[in-house]
């Protein structure tokens, strides 16, 4: 791909750049990775790190654009929050505005480097992903998936229908999805019960609740004028679950019924007015939760009054981006943004409301450039500074800042660094969610060294403090231009959090001493109830190193397939694309160099990697985590093998006043996935046209983490089926395009 000429440093500019190529005729495919562009395309004033063509996307065999983006994000060690998304060069509200479009709708996907986001109103620490859709296509898509655990007792079904219509600049996506599974009982995994329990207690307790889900979604986007584009999306979710908690007074099962209903709509306007890029976003959402829990302490099957919660949220923001002055190394770009949100939570007659007002600004300064300015020969260096001032009603006002530096000394090498400081207040739900008491919850009591059934108290904590965050990161990217080594990345991060907001970890002597009010006992010392609502720890610090590489090996000539996105749609004539066979290898290794926490002032800090660690998240911290993925792909067929490994971890407990350590064993798991399109099975079959079959096995060896104390005994709470209820499972999926 040749280097793009400089343009005005704004997306959607009237200056247009295009890459041209000769479309293959007959059975002659374009070379793998060749980008074929029909018409003119707008782009950023920066060269992308990677460009994924239609053929590259088909190699993965993914169903949706969301799956494609998730794969790219995970390969680069980031998250969706680190990315600003564009569709056909126009900014959208987020990944959800495009995630459910089928992967076949992608014509080309561009991954830009860190620091590219200021041009489109993002921060200097973010990168841009630009998704170019086919200019004209219609796809009707049905998907059915059945998942079954090989140990039995658990089956899950998933059905989805999706309609997509694109006639640039208009695009429409509508979808409906149903999902459900039956309950998985403890007796179906041979959970060992306490000696004092009923021998058939496992028939009245669920490892996984019965679940039913309905999802509806719709997205429409169109150009209101040559300079103004609008995107409107709507989502609805209804989920109901039924859990069994134990045996009630009447001999039946104690149950907890939960219902979640969520509606959200979002609108985004993107305008390009000469050198001004203007984005406006508004969203409104309603979430309703209802929980009905049988009360073990009351009469036979006597329920608690149902708890109904209604959460409303409105949010709006306006952003302006413009190059304000031309420096020797390029344009200095300025972004200003204002944001307002209001959130309320209502439970019964009580209501809590919190509003937020924020002003933020960012500046991107090109210090040096390969071809411009008086300083040449050292590459391109960009400095970004972002700052915000936020006022939360009823909490406090505070400021956040990010300083980023990106240096590209060569086209194949990039170095980056960032320093961020700021605060993160607790959300409305963390502060004011209703208090729910759930009986029959398994909990390990370090004083008695036994697993007991307690009443677990969940909900909001009104006294939570604002979390204070300090982070700095260093990054290295090597992307050779002509090599089987496609990418080598390394990232180092150091974080320090004060007043960190976290859930109550598993109890040990330190937790019992620091938070005695969280544990309720009777006169004999038996643990009755545990308040697991979120709390603040004084401080947590962590240092982490992650490195990854990607290899790609061509294996032979092209295998041909019909362009299934347009085949039979009546929009574009079918087109044959040639996809060379290739093998891809991805590897990543994350090393937790240091992890330390201070529970409260006056206590000694705890090394979370040592045998005296706390069980944050209910488990010991792993120092090493490694992932390996090997893929083979050709047109319409592919195979993927992946493996993960996490090293052993520890948490401390107590045994008759002496320190006891639980060891969480190292865990290695492996998965397999195969897919094949129907035309590879029967080329001329009308029924198989547009179909894809997928077969997957997760956790091939049925491995589960083993937890033991110093004597080699596994506490009841840490039995393997509690750690991983399903174990190995098999998935069969049928996907059909009409």
Steps between C-alpha positions, in 0.01 A plus 500: 500500500655828393525783747205741498563865420440748781149637532330738739519338844133424526291200412223553247708768328394616158845398381470139385768236470463163334714198440440344167564156372402282212213273586570139410319373197390147436672262738807715566502618861666810626811442711413432860458826693435706186239767570244549227311828533201591290471877497661759722558451870564749778772415749702639788816699443707211629593159371315206663697229677294226339241478225266201496338425165181304438715191450683557830168523687368181337812316621371511860150368434346742749128577501492870589702819486510494881686168494748636247571809712530294819764284333698805388473664844617188683797460266614851585447454874242777527128540547217674319551803728839553336342530154303768316279337236431641156268355239579611146710779651222632726509469877236286675400488865686178569543140393138417584385719209664262252583179691201295384548563128615177331871467435427457128389865488863612550680611187811611685609564858780739591684481831679826577780541755472633857481878494288518185173577681546879556421558131147369560439642847657223710785516747869471417519158668231348275523343157249504213327207332332597173252245363420543132177326405398371162322785321198290403383170648207331673535200730236292675671284758380221733722336760426203728745374764477208742750461784523191721731407788660159455455431873126538443241711679548818297371598156471848356320612186548821306295617203543823308357674193674801351414729208755739353450742213767738375454751223770755574477726687192332652537186709243305701546207739216326684534194720325270745670242719370241747719304737437263785628216712367271767622495858815306588463338843775426749393135498580486126865577580526283813565793730592377847269649764580571864460207741214679675307559176222293351642229272286621209577870546669510158160446336384832647801719415606634162850555372355689203148644504232441242525787254286652224603800287343711228696769316369748244716753320487746217744746343445746218746749356466748218642824365273791587707724273839484329656622826283331763453131587266350761504162674211381718509169686263331741551196725263296716587210731275283713664234717338278762682257728393250765751377759455229761654585838426195715218317678215705645294440811235314300751265340497681166773705338576852609521710185613841388328643191669792325372705208703757307352728233721759332420750224751743351494732202788705369538766230824634352543795262829550319556816302791617286492873437817604319771428759257461789406149609193505728359197680189494717373201692189444712378182667219396731465172682265329744591190700250314717600223740266285706623247754280258697678283757346231718568568868653201677431652842126557451215255474464231235598643163443854624649752253656830581323800348626527144764764440439719196769736380471755221815665363477789254796660325527791256827609346595761240830635374623741235850497356689726260831419333704731278859551383574843642850575373745354252830409667816401310431130570126516430173645629439554871156354571272615780197316641244638744210304645216558743307217661197472728336197656223439749433167666233401750426175678163435659420218741152503651442853625871586518677677218862605455606737222848593388604735221833563336635797306834479323714729287798348323757601246789348314786622288711297258839650418719361218858554614689343211411337167679273256466742210405836655655761726858591589560184708519195276659159515372405847151399391158630595431611858157611623410635843145490633355662810142436614335644810150508645317663788205306642238595754287227658200611700517380857857370466774740397670681214829378361728512198658225290790520257683285245836579339596283203811482284527298178825459308537321167874499418436273200197385305523157665571617857287694747559595865229647723458613857223652710447635849149539641373629832147547616206380703211261441192548720273205583204453270140556604441126526808446716372768735126435506409159361240330724622271775417134425545212747560161339490196733685177436816662366816293541780678687828390654532602866870532590429489877336157488694386191169384350274579209162616631173624350443867579271784405692706242415870498545680169411847374636854513734659753409867555830582675734405216784743430623622164779286357829675420694359202857554381626305198794510266563280200773429246440326169705356214367392159708340226322439169742380230393596149590170334537216743314201637520685829200727464517670838696495824364707790603557859322706766600590854253657740524624856183590691439639846146534631391659825162439661460218250139381468470123520272223617565341839761228440488155665552536873833455674629636834595832342155552345329398825708751696462784251125460436344323801161664435470300178467165683205402721527204741279341763598455865682177422714672235327343201510725194146601400526785249766675292464850358670470160410849376786698341749684717818707475849366553765756588738436209592254227803505272588276208765465229434293191691404186335353192660401173346342192585405144318399183638273229342430161606227255358470145433137418408503131277635231161656531185308575198662337164584651196699399462838667229381737413847629352598168415166346131473432421837657404670179718796598838401355573211262682205656877542491767234547774584743824312538644444846850352525536224754700610798595417855489760777665472842423740785670492838481725803649483848404728789722514808378655822829637630362647821158515666454644847200619698449695822163412651484792744729743675674339797531159331801361318487486119432160346683348203221357282745259335616349830343227717365775730291650216138608511259330262391796289233369266474183709828358371876528532687725255698330223843642427502361145225480239576373149282457191579319176277489191571315174267553203477347157274662245403493138188612323199357680689270734709551811630345819618657823678354802559712807655439840523701820715460809493678834749433774417408859370752754441520873264642759538491876248375757524385861508167682454511879675835517790396274543632150373260233561530126279385215687420181319553169668265254631603161239453230542418131207470262466454124222559247431393141279666240421395144280668240405415145268666252231296333635551149822323603285196573273514193584771249168493317263442791240775531425399859863526608559826316574775750535262796787457742542219752710548813616234744686599816631325809584714801733371771593185310667330797215595740755666727393683814702688755586306814506679838663340804607600848837411652379148584389433142129527583258694280255715700138444400469854360791446261390175339584487130139518383459829691801637312369389159147356502474398134848367429552378145223588257422451134341760274323445169392801295316540171507837326289570192490805273194556285 
